[in-house]
mmCIF file of C-alpha atoms and ligand atoms in Angstrom:
data_model
loop_
_atom_site.group_PDB
_atom_site.id
_atom_site.type_symbol
_atom_site.label_atom_id
_atom_site.label_comp_id
_atom_site.label_asym_id
_atom_site.label_seq_id
_atom_site.Cartn_x
_atom_site.Cartn_y
_atom_site.Cartn_z
ATOM 1 C CA UNK A 241 163.557 124.757 93.603
ATOM 2 C CA UNK A 242 159.919 125.018 92.660
ATOM 3 C CA UNK A 243 158.469 128.434 91.934
ATOM 4 C CA UNK A 244 155.030 127.243 93.025
ATOM 5 C CA UNK A 245 153.645 128.649 96.226
ATOM 6 C CA UNK A 246 153.554 125.973 98.857
ATOM 7 C CA UNK A 247 149.784 125.794 99.356
ATOM 8 C CA UNK A 248 149.318 122.033 98.885
ATOM 9 C CA UNK A 249 151.075 118.979 100.333
ATOM 10 C CA UNK A 250 151.099 117.240 96.968
ATOM 11 C CA UNK A 251 151.764 113.580 96.279
ATOM 12 C CA UNK A 252 154.637 113.172 93.787
ATOM 13 C CA UNK A 253 152.359 111.839 91.056
ATOM 14 C CA UNK A 254 151.567 113.642 87.793
ATOM 15 C CA UNK A 255 148.936 112.398 85.377
ATOM 16 C CA UNK A 256 149.339 112.696 81.634
ATOM 17 C CA UNK A 257 145.878 111.625 80.509
ATOM 18 C CA UNK A 258 142.710 109.903 81.518
ATOM 19 C CA UNK A 259 140.158 107.572 80.008
ATOM 20 C CA UNK A 260 136.788 107.136 81.697
ATOM 21 C CA UNK A 261 137.370 106.416 85.384
ATOM 22 C CA UNK A 262 141.095 105.755 84.898
ATOM 23 C CA UNK A 263 144.030 108.178 85.043
ATOM 24 C CA UNK A 264 147.542 107.425 83.739
ATOM 25 C CA UNK A 265 150.790 108.833 85.136
ATOM 26 C CA UNK A 266 154.060 109.713 83.428
ATOM 27 C CA UNK A 267 155.322 106.147 83.859
ATOM 28 C CA UNK A 268 152.202 104.697 82.250
ATOM 29 C CA UNK A 269 150.834 103.332 85.526
ATOM 30 C CA UNK A 270 147.062 103.480 85.793
ATOM 31 C CA UNK A 271 144.913 104.628 88.713
ATOM 32 C CA UNK A 272 141.246 104.024 89.424
ATOM 33 C CA UNK A 273 139.923 107.544 90.014
ATOM 34 C CA UNK A 274 137.527 107.448 92.960
ATOM 35 C CA UNK A 275 138.066 111.145 93.723
ATOM 36 C CA UNK A 276 137.282 112.894 90.409
ATOM 37 C CA UNK A 277 139.478 115.867 91.257
ATOM 38 C CA UNK A 278 137.305 116.330 94.378
ATOM 39 C CA UNK A 279 133.858 115.910 92.795
ATOM 40 C CA UNK A 280 134.768 117.863 89.672
ATOM 41 C CA UNK A 281 135.062 115.318 86.844
ATOM 42 C CA UNK A 282 131.364 114.428 86.814
ATOM 43 C CA UNK A 283 131.716 112.592 83.488
ATOM 44 C CA UNK A 284 135.101 110.980 84.174
ATOM 45 C CA UNK A 285 137.977 111.678 81.827
ATOM 46 C CA UNK A 286 137.983 112.183 78.082
ATOM 47 C CA UNK A 287 134.201 111.893 77.812
ATOM 48 C CA UNK A 288 133.549 112.087 74.036
ATOM 49 C CA UNK A 289 130.518 114.395 74.168
ATOM 50 C CA UNK A 290 132.235 116.754 76.611
ATOM 51 C CA UNK A 291 135.431 116.873 74.568
ATOM 52 C CA UNK A 292 133.422 117.557 71.437
ATOM 53 C CA UNK A 293 131.456 120.367 73.105
ATOM 54 C CA UNK A 294 134.598 122.027 74.462
ATOM 55 C CA UNK A 295 136.602 121.691 71.248
ATOM 56 C CA UNK A 296 133.681 122.906 69.162
ATOM 57 C CA UNK A 297 133.128 125.933 71.368
ATOM 58 C CA UNK A 298 136.857 126.737 71.511
ATOM 59 C CA UNK A 299 136.841 126.913 67.722
ATOM 60 C CA UNK A 300 133.847 129.286 67.722
ATOM 61 C CA UNK A 301 134.403 131.702 70.621
ATOM 62 C CA UNK A 302 135.965 131.260 74.061
ATOM 63 C CA UNK A 303 135.048 134.447 75.790
ATOM 64 C CA UNK A 304 133.115 137.580 75.004
ATOM 65 C CA UNK A 305 131.965 139.567 78.052
ATOM 66 C CA UNK A 306 129.010 139.829 80.353
ATOM 67 C CA UNK A 307 128.549 143.253 78.756
ATOM 68 C CA UNK A 308 126.911 141.310 75.887
ATOM 69 C CA UNK A 309 124.245 138.622 75.709
ATOM 70 C CA UNK A 310 125.606 135.096 76.096
ATOM 71 C CA UNK A 311 123.001 132.627 74.793
ATOM 72 C CA UNK A 312 124.867 129.575 76.162
ATOM 73 C CA UNK A 313 124.687 131.138 79.633
ATOM 74 C CA UNK A 314 120.944 131.570 79.270
ATOM 75 C CA UNK A 315 120.619 127.945 78.155
ATOM 76 C CA UNK A 316 122.665 126.684 81.089
ATOM 77 C CA UNK A 317 120.591 128.807 83.482
ATOM 78 C CA UNK A 318 117.468 127.219 81.952
ATOM 79 C CA UNK A 319 118.859 123.750 82.651
ATOM 80 C CA UNK A 320 119.713 124.604 86.257
ATOM 81 C CA UNK A 321 116.266 126.162 86.753
ATOM 82 C CA UNK A 322 114.584 123.116 85.223
ATOM 83 C CA UNK A 323 116.523 120.644 87.404
ATOM 84 C CA UNK A 324 116.006 122.637 90.602
ATOM 85 C CA UNK A 325 112.696 124.410 90.147
ATOM 86 C CA UNK A 326 114.518 127.609 91.134
ATOM 87 C CA UNK A 327 114.411 130.892 89.246
ATOM 88 C CA UNK A 328 117.582 132.880 88.589
ATOM 89 C CA UNK A 329 121.285 132.127 88.135
ATOM 90 C CA UNK A 330 124.427 134.205 88.498
ATOM 91 C CA UNK A 331 127.536 132.598 86.990
ATOM 92 C CA UNK A 332 131.055 132.864 88.380
ATOM 93 C CA UNK A 333 134.130 130.607 88.335
ATOM 94 C CA UNK A 334 134.390 128.680 91.584
ATOM 95 C CA UNK A 335 132.664 127.541 94.716
ATOM 96 C CA UNK A 336 133.964 130.287 96.978
ATOM 97 C CA UNK A 337 132.826 132.910 94.507
ATOM 98 C CA UNK A 338 129.375 131.364 94.319
ATOM 99 C CA UNK A 339 129.230 131.477 98.121
ATOM 100 C CA UNK A 340 130.457 135.093 98.145
ATOM 101 C CA UNK A 341 127.478 135.930 95.939
ATOM 102 C CA UNK A 342 125.171 134.049 98.317
ATOM 103 C CA UNK A 343 126.577 135.909 101.340
ATOM 104 C CA UNK A 344 126.128 139.243 99.564
ATOM 105 C CA UNK A 345 122.519 138.275 98.728
ATOM 106 C CA UNK A 346 121.879 137.423 102.380
ATOM 107 C CA UNK A 347 123.201 140.808 103.495
ATOM 108 C CA UNK A 348 121.137 142.575 100.829
ATOM 109 C CA UNK A 349 118.076 140.681 102.004
ATOM 110 C CA UNK A 350 118.798 141.656 105.614
ATOM 111 C CA UNK A 351 119.190 145.315 104.770
ATOM 112 C CA UNK A 352 115.934 145.272 102.831
ATOM 113 C CA UNK A 353 114.251 143.976 105.974
ATOM 114 C CA UNK A 354 115.707 146.892 107.914
ATOM 115 C CA UNK A 355 118.464 144.931 109.675
ATOM 116 C CA UNK A 356 121.440 147.218 110.074
ATOM 117 C CA UNK A 357 124.094 144.496 110.562
ATOM 118 C CA UNK A 358 122.665 141.280 109.092
ATOM 119 C CA UNK A 359 124.103 137.995 110.377
ATOM 120 C CA UNK A 360 124.195 134.542 108.841
ATOM 121 C CA UNK A 361 123.928 131.354 110.904
ATOM 122 C CA UNK A 362 126.569 128.806 109.792
ATOM 123 C CA UNK A 363 127.513 125.294 110.898
ATOM 124 C CA UNK A 364 130.351 123.673 112.784
ATOM 125 C CA UNK A 365 132.580 121.661 110.409
ATOM 126 C CA UNK A 366 131.197 123.535 107.406
ATOM 127 C CA UNK A 367 133.417 124.300 104.421
ATOM 128 C CA UNK A 368 132.522 127.191 102.178
ATOM 129 C CA UNK A 369 135.848 128.244 100.626
ATOM 130 C CA UNK A 370 139.083 130.175 101.075
ATOM 131 C CA UNK A 371 138.207 133.789 100.343
ATOM 132 C CA UNK A 372 137.945 135.995 103.421
ATOM 133 C CA UNK A 373 134.164 135.872 103.725
ATOM 134 C CA UNK A 374 133.914 132.160 102.928
ATOM 135 C CA UNK A 375 136.744 131.147 105.266
ATOM 136 C CA UNK A 376 134.988 133.153 107.958
ATOM 137 C CA UNK A 377 131.824 131.142 107.229
ATOM 138 C CA UNK A 378 133.829 127.916 107.286
ATOM 139 C CA UNK A 379 133.646 125.968 110.556
ATOM 140 C CA UNK A 380 137.272 124.891 110.769
ATOM 141 C CA UNK A 381 139.847 126.861 112.725
ATOM 142 C CA UNK A 382 142.690 125.555 110.554
ATOM 143 C CA UNK A 383 141.190 127.311 107.524
ATOM 144 C CA UNK A 384 140.955 130.580 109.440
ATOM 145 C CA UNK A 385 144.134 130.610 111.528
ATOM 146 C CA UNK A 386 146.504 133.383 110.557
ATOM 147 C CA UNK A 387 143.959 135.316 108.523
ATOM 148 C CA UNK A 388 142.288 137.308 111.281
ATOM 149 C CA UNK A 389 140.524 139.666 111.424
ATOM 150 C CA UNK A 390 137.766 137.441 110.091
ATOM 151 C CA UNK A 391 134.785 138.853 108.232
ATOM 152 C CA UNK A 392 132.029 139.617 110.735
ATOM 153 C CA UNK A 393 128.434 138.581 110.587
ATOM 154 C CA UNK A 394 128.521 134.806 111.092
ATOM 155 C CA UNK A 395 127.081 132.923 114.055
ATOM 156 C CA UNK A 396 128.001 129.271 114.410
ATOM 157 C CA UNK A 397 125.867 126.367 115.617
ATOM 158 C CA UNK A 398 126.420 122.605 115.760
ATOM 159 C CA UNK A 399 125.450 120.880 112.494
ATOM 160 C CA UNK A 400 121.881 119.535 112.410
ATOM 161 C CA UNK A 401 120.951 121.297 115.681
ATOM 162 C CA UNK A 402 117.587 122.905 114.946
ATOM 163 C CA UNK A 403 117.075 123.911 118.590
ATOM 164 C CA UNK A 404 120.316 125.891 118.630
ATOM 165 C CA UNK A 405 119.208 127.735 115.501
ATOM 166 C CA UNK A 406 115.731 128.364 116.941
ATOM 167 C CA UNK A 407 117.238 129.737 120.155
ATOM 168 C CA UNK A 408 119.390 132.214 118.241
ATOM 169 C CA UNK A 409 116.315 133.329 116.345
ATOM 170 C CA UNK A 410 114.496 134.047 119.628
ATOM 171 C CA UNK A 411 117.195 136.335 120.994
ATOM 172 C CA UNK A 412 118.843 137.781 117.940
ATOM 173 C CA UNK A 413 116.755 139.846 115.572
ATOM 174 C CA UNK A 414 119.623 140.536 113.199
ATOM 175 C CA UNK A 415 119.591 137.170 111.397
ATOM 176 C CA UNK A 416 119.193 137.274 107.609
ATOM 177 C CA UNK A 417 119.984 133.703 106.571
ATOM 178 C CA UNK A 418 121.125 130.202 107.449
ATOM 179 C CA UNK A 419 123.869 128.716 105.263
ATOM 180 C CA UNK A 420 124.781 125.036 105.198
ATOM 181 C CA UNK A 421 125.766 121.984 103.165
ATOM 182 C CA UNK A 422 123.101 119.253 103.047
ATOM 183 C CA UNK A 423 126.011 116.829 103.051
ATOM 184 C CA UNK A 424 129.197 118.259 104.532
ATOM 185 C CA UNK A 425 132.082 117.250 102.270
ATOM 186 C CA UNK A 426 135.283 118.554 103.846
ATOM 187 C CA UNK A 427 133.662 118.159 107.288
ATOM 188 C CA UNK A 428 133.637 114.362 106.964
ATOM 189 C CA UNK A 429 130.708 113.397 104.694
ATOM 190 C CA UNK A 430 128.040 114.264 107.278
ATOM 191 C CA UNK A 431 124.453 113.983 106.063
ATOM 192 C CA UNK A 432 121.707 116.352 107.267
ATOM 193 C CA UNK A 433 118.693 114.193 108.051
ATOM 194 C CA UNK A 434 115.458 114.979 106.265
ATOM 195 C CA UNK A 435 113.535 115.995 109.387
ATOM 196 C CA UNK A 436 116.191 118.624 110.139
ATOM 197 C CA UNK A 437 116.037 119.931 106.581
ATOM 198 C CA UNK A 438 112.259 120.303 106.753
ATOM 199 C CA UNK A 439 112.357 121.893 110.212
ATOM 200 C CA UNK A 440 114.987 124.348 108.988
ATOM 201 C CA UNK A 441 112.897 125.272 105.954
ATOM 202 C CA UNK A 442 109.859 125.897 108.172
ATOM 203 C CA UNK A 443 111.921 127.995 110.586
ATOM 204 C CA UNK A 444 113.421 130.093 107.765
ATOM 205 C CA UNK A 445 109.905 130.703 106.427
ATOM 206 C CA UNK A 446 108.609 131.646 109.853
ATOM 207 C CA UNK A 447 111.491 134.073 110.455
ATOM 208 C CA UNK A 448 111.855 135.437 106.930
ATOM 209 C CA UNK A 449 115.451 134.142 106.711
ATOM 210 C CA UNK A 450 117.063 132.971 103.496
ATOM 211 C CA UNK A 451 117.915 129.284 103.459
ATOM 212 C CA UNK A 452 121.223 128.971 101.600
ATOM 213 C CA UNK A 453 122.385 125.528 100.477
ATOM 214 C CA UNK A 454 126.023 125.139 99.506
ATOM 215 C CA UNK A 455 125.760 122.394 96.883
ATOM 216 C CA UNK A 456 129.265 122.990 95.528
ATOM 217 C CA UNK A 457 130.359 119.445 96.354
ATOM 218 C CA UNK A 458 127.122 117.456 96.726
ATOM 219 C CA UNK A 459 125.191 118.985 93.815
ATOM 220 C CA UNK A 460 124.904 117.915 90.169
ATOM 221 C CA UNK A 461 123.465 114.437 90.659
ATOM 222 C CA UNK A 462 126.183 113.078 92.882
ATOM 223 C CA UNK A 463 123.920 112.131 95.794
ATOM 224 C CA UNK A 464 121.271 110.465 93.624
ATOM 225 C CA UNK A 465 119.209 113.606 93.107
ATOM 226 C CA UNK A 466 120.219 116.662 91.128
ATOM 227 C CA UNK A 467 120.699 118.523 94.409
ATOM 228 C CA UNK A 468 121.156 117.359 97.989
ATOM 229 C CA UNK A 469 118.167 119.271 99.339
ATOM 230 C CA UNK A 470 115.835 117.395 96.990
ATOM 231 C CA UNK A 471 116.077 114.307 99.227
ATOM 232 C CA UNK A 472 113.910 116.110 101.787
ATOM 233 C CA UNK A 473 111.751 117.840 99.207
ATOM 234 C CA UNK A 474 112.590 121.304 100.514
ATOM 235 C CA UNK A 475 113.768 124.096 98.252
ATOM 236 C CA UNK A 476 116.313 126.633 99.487
ATOM 237 C CA UNK A 477 116.101 130.331 98.623
ATOM 238 C CA UNK A 478 119.721 130.299 97.479
ATOM 239 C CA UNK A 479 121.853 127.431 96.213
ATOM 240 C CA UNK A 480 125.483 127.513 95.159
ATOM 241 C CA UNK A 481 127.100 125.204 92.619
ATOM 242 C CA UNK A 482 130.594 124.800 91.204
ATOM 243 C CA UNK A 483 132.824 121.714 91.253
ATOM 244 C CA UNK A 484 130.931 119.203 89.090
ATOM 245 C CA UNK A 485 128.848 121.717 87.120
ATOM 246 C CA UNK A 486 131.043 121.718 84.000
ATOM 247 C CA UNK A 487 132.961 118.448 84.558
ATOM 248 C CA UNK A 488 136.361 120.113 84.912
ATOM 249 C CA UNK A 489 136.072 123.499 83.241
ATOM 250 C CA UNK A 490 136.021 126.139 86.001
ATOM 251 C CA UNK A 491 132.559 127.515 86.697
ATOM 252 C CA UNK A 492 130.401 128.485 89.648
ATOM 253 C CA UNK A 493 126.762 129.443 90.008
ATOM 254 C CA UNK A 494 124.600 131.170 92.590
ATOM 255 C CA UNK A 495 120.943 130.240 92.101
ATOM 256 C CA UNK A 496 117.945 131.975 93.672
ATOM 257 C CA UNK A 497 114.233 131.438 94.223
ATOM 258 C CA UNK A 498 111.515 132.835 96.412
ATOM 259 C CA UNK A 499 112.570 135.713 98.684
ATOM 260 C CA UNK A 500 116.077 135.763 97.189
ATOM 261 C CA UNK A 501 114.877 136.340 93.639
ATOM 262 C CA UNK A 502 115.547 139.737 92.157
ATOM 263 C CA UNK A 503 117.732 141.023 95.000
ATOM 264 C CA UNK A 504 120.644 141.980 92.758
ATOM 265 C CA UNK A 505 120.372 144.625 90.076
ATOM 266 C CA UNK A 506 122.947 145.867 87.570
ATOM 267 C CA UNK A 507 126.018 147.104 89.428
ATOM 268 C CA UNK A 508 125.478 144.972 92.556
ATOM 269 C CA UNK A 509 127.627 142.050 91.498
ATOM 270 C CA UNK A 510 129.682 140.811 88.583
ATOM 271 C CA UNK A 511 132.432 138.601 87.194
ATOM 272 C CA UNK A 512 134.699 139.018 84.184
ATOM 273 C CA UNK A 513 134.990 135.350 83.293
ATOM 274 C CA UNK A 514 131.775 134.145 84.928
ATOM 275 C CA UNK A 515 129.667 132.000 82.611
ATOM 276 C CA UNK A 516 131.805 132.475 79.563
ATOM 277 C CA UNK A 517 130.847 130.517 76.434
ATOM 278 C CA UNK A 518 133.481 127.793 76.939
ATOM 279 C CA UNK A 519 132.466 127.043 80.529
ATOM 280 C CA UNK A 520 128.774 127.108 79.651
ATOM 281 C CA UNK A 521 129.260 124.751 76.708
ATOM 282 C CA UNK A 522 130.928 122.308 79.104
ATOM 283 C CA UNK A 523 128.101 122.795 81.614
ATOM 284 C CA UNK A 524 125.464 122.096 78.971
ATOM 285 C CA UNK A 525 127.311 118.972 77.828
ATOM 286 C CA UNK A 526 127.403 117.841 81.470
ATOM 287 C CA UNK A 527 123.633 118.258 81.840
ATOM 288 C CA UNK A 528 123.028 116.461 78.548
ATOM 289 C CA UNK A 529 125.199 113.494 79.493
ATOM 290 C CA UNK A 530 123.680 113.212 82.978
ATOM 291 C CA UNK A 531 120.194 113.050 81.449
ATOM 292 C CA UNK A 532 120.986 110.986 78.335
ATOM 293 C CA UNK A 533 123.061 108.385 80.185
ATOM 294 C CA UNK A 534 120.781 108.292 83.259
ATOM 295 C CA UNK A 535 123.719 109.120 85.492
ATOM 296 C CA UNK A 536 121.623 110.156 88.496
ATOM 297 C CA UNK A 537 119.959 106.749 88.589
ATOM 298 C CA UNK A 538 123.443 105.315 88.133
ATOM 299 C CA UNK A 539 124.734 107.293 91.131
ATOM 300 C CA UNK A 540 122.010 105.691 93.265
ATOM 301 C CA UNK A 541 122.683 102.083 92.250
ATOM 302 C CA UNK A 542 126.467 102.257 92.000
ATOM 303 C CA UNK A 543 126.702 104.243 95.244
ATOM 304 C CA UNK A 544 124.639 101.573 96.984
ATOM 305 C CA UNK A 545 126.824 98.852 95.508
ATOM 306 C CA UNK A 546 129.961 100.546 96.853
ATOM 307 C CA UNK A 547 128.534 101.064 100.336
ATOM 308 C CA UNK A 548 127.121 97.535 100.466
ATOM 309 C CA UNK A 549 130.332 96.029 99.147
ATOM 310 C CA UNK A 550 132.421 97.902 101.686
ATOM 311 C CA UNK A 551 130.015 97.065 104.522
ATOM 312 C CA UNK A 552 130.321 93.369 103.675
ATOM 313 C CA UNK A 553 134.077 93.418 103.156
ATOM 314 C CA UNK A 554 134.663 95.386 106.365
ATOM 315 C CA UNK A 555 132.027 93.642 108.457
ATOM 316 C CA UNK A 556 133.255 93.136 112.009
ATOM 317 C CA UNK A 557 136.570 94.908 111.354
ATOM 318 C CA UNK A 558 137.525 96.765 114.539
ATOM 319 C CA UNK A 559 138.257 100.430 113.861
ATOM 320 C CA UNK A 560 135.621 101.016 111.174
ATOM 321 C CA UNK A 561 133.232 103.460 112.835
ATOM 322 C CA UNK A 562 130.756 104.194 110.040
ATOM 323 C CA UNK A 563 130.166 103.866 106.316
ATOM 324 C CA UNK A 564 127.882 106.670 105.170
ATOM 325 C CA UNK A 565 126.866 109.103 102.471
ATOM 326 C CA UNK A 566 124.393 109.317 99.634
ATOM 327 C CA UNK A 567 124.848 108.117 96.086
ATOM 328 C CA UNK A 568 128.434 108.639 94.963
ATOM 329 C CA UNK A 569 129.432 110.782 97.931
ATOM 330 C CA UNK A 570 130.750 108.275 100.411
ATOM 331 C CA UNK A 571 132.670 108.450 103.677
ATOM 332 C CA UNK A 572 134.246 105.611 105.633
ATOM 333 C CA UNK A 573 134.962 106.867 109.136
ATOM 334 C CA UNK A 574 137.763 105.126 111.016
ATOM 335 C CA UNK A 575 138.568 105.396 114.715
ATOM 336 C CA UNK A 576 141.958 107.050 114.107
ATOM 337 C CA UNK A 577 143.668 109.576 111.815
ATOM 338 C CA UNK A 578 144.313 107.886 108.473
ATOM 339 C CA UNK A 579 145.948 110.519 106.257
ATOM 340 C CA UNK A 580 148.592 108.017 105.185
ATOM 341 C CA UNK A 581 145.912 106.022 103.331
ATOM 342 C CA UNK A 582 145.738 108.579 100.533
ATOM 343 C CA UNK A 583 149.362 107.999 99.604
ATOM 344 C CA UNK A 584 149.185 104.268 100.170
ATOM 345 C CA UNK A 585 146.116 103.994 97.938
ATOM 346 C CA UNK A 586 147.829 106.003 95.197
ATOM 347 C CA UNK A 587 150.836 103.687 95.381
ATOM 348 C CA UNK A 588 148.443 100.826 94.755
ATOM 349 C CA UNK A 589 146.687 102.608 91.900
ATOM 350 C CA UNK A 590 143.622 104.046 93.642
ATOM 351 C CA UNK A 591 142.778 107.741 94.023
ATOM 352 C CA UNK A 592 140.779 108.890 97.050
ATOM 353 C CA UNK A 593 141.114 111.526 99.741
ATOM 354 C CA UNK A 594 141.044 111.699 103.518
ATOM 355 C CA UNK A 595 138.880 114.373 105.022
ATOM 356 C CA UNK A 596 138.350 115.479 108.584
ATOM 357 C CA UNK A 597 141.462 113.392 109.439
ATOM 358 C CA UNK A 598 139.645 110.101 109.983
ATOM 359 C CA UNK A 599 137.279 109.789 107.046
ATOM 360 C CA UNK A 600 138.179 108.061 103.783
ATOM 361 C CA UNK A 601 136.229 109.993 101.162
ATOM 362 C CA UNK A 602 135.087 108.611 97.821
ATOM 363 C CA UNK A 603 133.735 110.880 95.075
ATOM 364 C CA UNK A 604 133.759 108.747 91.933
ATOM 365 C CA UNK A 605 132.594 110.038 88.552
ATOM 366 C CA UNK A 606 128.865 109.606 87.906
ATOM 367 C CA UNK A 607 129.907 107.296 85.062
ATOM 368 C CA UNK A 608 131.253 104.649 87.479
ATOM 369 C CA UNK A 609 129.838 101.227 86.523
ATOM 370 C CA UNK A 610 128.887 98.361 88.862
ATOM 371 C CA UNK A 611 132.091 96.631 87.702
ATOM 372 C CA UNK A 612 134.124 99.735 88.639
ATOM 373 C CA UNK A 613 132.407 99.645 92.040
ATOM 374 C CA UNK A 614 133.546 96.060 92.521
ATOM 375 C CA UNK A 615 137.098 96.930 91.524
ATOM 376 C CA UNK A 616 137.040 99.826 93.962
ATOM 377 C CA UNK A 617 135.798 97.705 96.854
ATOM 378 C CA UNK A 618 138.296 94.947 96.160
ATOM 379 C CA UNK A 619 141.155 97.459 96.170
ATOM 380 C CA UNK A 620 140.049 99.576 99.112
ATOM 381 C CA UNK A 621 138.726 97.102 101.672
ATOM 382 C CA UNK A 622 142.030 95.201 102.119
ATOM 383 C CA UNK A 623 143.894 98.513 102.344
ATOM 384 C CA UNK A 624 141.671 99.699 105.200
ATOM 385 C CA UNK A 625 141.830 96.312 106.924
ATOM 386 C CA UNK A 626 145.612 96.283 106.662
ATOM 387 C CA UNK A 627 145.905 99.856 107.937
ATOM 388 C CA UNK A 628 143.698 99.141 110.948
ATOM 389 C CA UNK A 629 145.561 95.943 111.755
ATOM 390 C CA UNK A 630 149.083 97.230 111.295
ATOM 391 C CA UNK A 631 148.882 101.032 111.146
HETATM 392 C C1 LIG B 156 135.099 122.949 97.375
HETATM 393 C C2 LIG B 156 134.015 123.603 98.109
HETATM 394 C C3 LIG B 156 133.912 125.006 98.136
HETATM 395 C C4 LIG B 156 134.947 125.916 97.521
HETATM 396 O O1 LIG B 156 135.017 125.768 96.156
HETATM 397 P P1 LIG B 156 136.271 126.417 95.352
HETATM 398 O O2 LIG B 156 135.903 126.187 93.927
HETATM 399 O O3 LIG B 156 137.473 125.669 95.778
HETATM 400 O O4 LIG B 156 136.330 127.841 95.731
HETATM 401 C C5 LIG B 156 132.810 125.545 98.770
HETATM 402 N N1 LIG B 156 131.885 124.775 99.355
HETATM 403 C C6 LIG B 156 131.951 123.440 99.351
HETATM 404 C C7 LIG B 156 130.879 122.640 99.988
HETATM 405 C C8 LIG B 156 133.028 122.794 98.747
HETATM 406 O O5 LIG B 156 133.127 121.470 98.772
#
């Protein structure tokens, strides 16, 4: 009997090593990795510069403490600030922790404005994590069920519904922030249109609310810009990062600008591991590789190739509802639950995930080549066609 807590319905596959966009299992079978550990392995597997950075740092020092200066942390904060135009970074170890920091900032901001019980507007189908505050912010009952009482202070609206948000602002004077993903990942790869993003920014400015963008999944170049909000040219007050930030070494970041800058002082927040030298070395290597190898441009062209290839291969196939996304964050929505496709794809040597029950989700490494895109399309399209024809 396994001594692991039963928190995941795992496929019975274990990988021993990876090379680029391929993973190998214990039997030596290879798998095209179109999931990247859920948007984590930004640089694929065994990327030479990343391995070198991690090994080199491990041989120097792994961890000191945030009680001392950590120059690598300052350098990584500089890179995030440069890519985003934002100001300050707090480092932690995961997406939910980054969002916890953002939620605390929003409450701090509310209190400074004299709001006694500050509330945050959040979206239906949002995913923000599994800690108590972030599961309360998450717009999925399954994530919350059994963990009541939920953390208070969240008001939910339909995704992309600016009028619903405006209406709340008219009646409720206790709002401190709006928190959302510019592309919902777990919610089914739903893209916030640019007009909505700009309207939301204007409304937050008008009301003095913080605009908080959860970029944990869509950030770090995946959508064809460093960050998802850059497509609309609006800057949030708070942005959270994690998954792809250090290509597989655990890290999270809460980034601030504008009204959110300077809200925390010593004693307000902290993390033992957050931004330790090993994680920051991996983060810096990730930034370097994205810039040096033009991986954001690559995400645009290869993402387009995948979407176009799938659109052609699935043209006229009944049951394909939509093919959407930006860059290398892609969803193929079907007209029925398709959870079985994850296992079937793995059997055939392709790694992907199903999200929101009916959406095949692709999150390939930013190092995917046009040839990899072709391989992916030629493996996936027949699988989807077969599933829709025969179940
Ligand atoms: C994965 C994810 C999280 C949670 O990140 P963890 O590192 O698992 O805590 C939060 N927000 C979004 C958008 C995510 O995709």
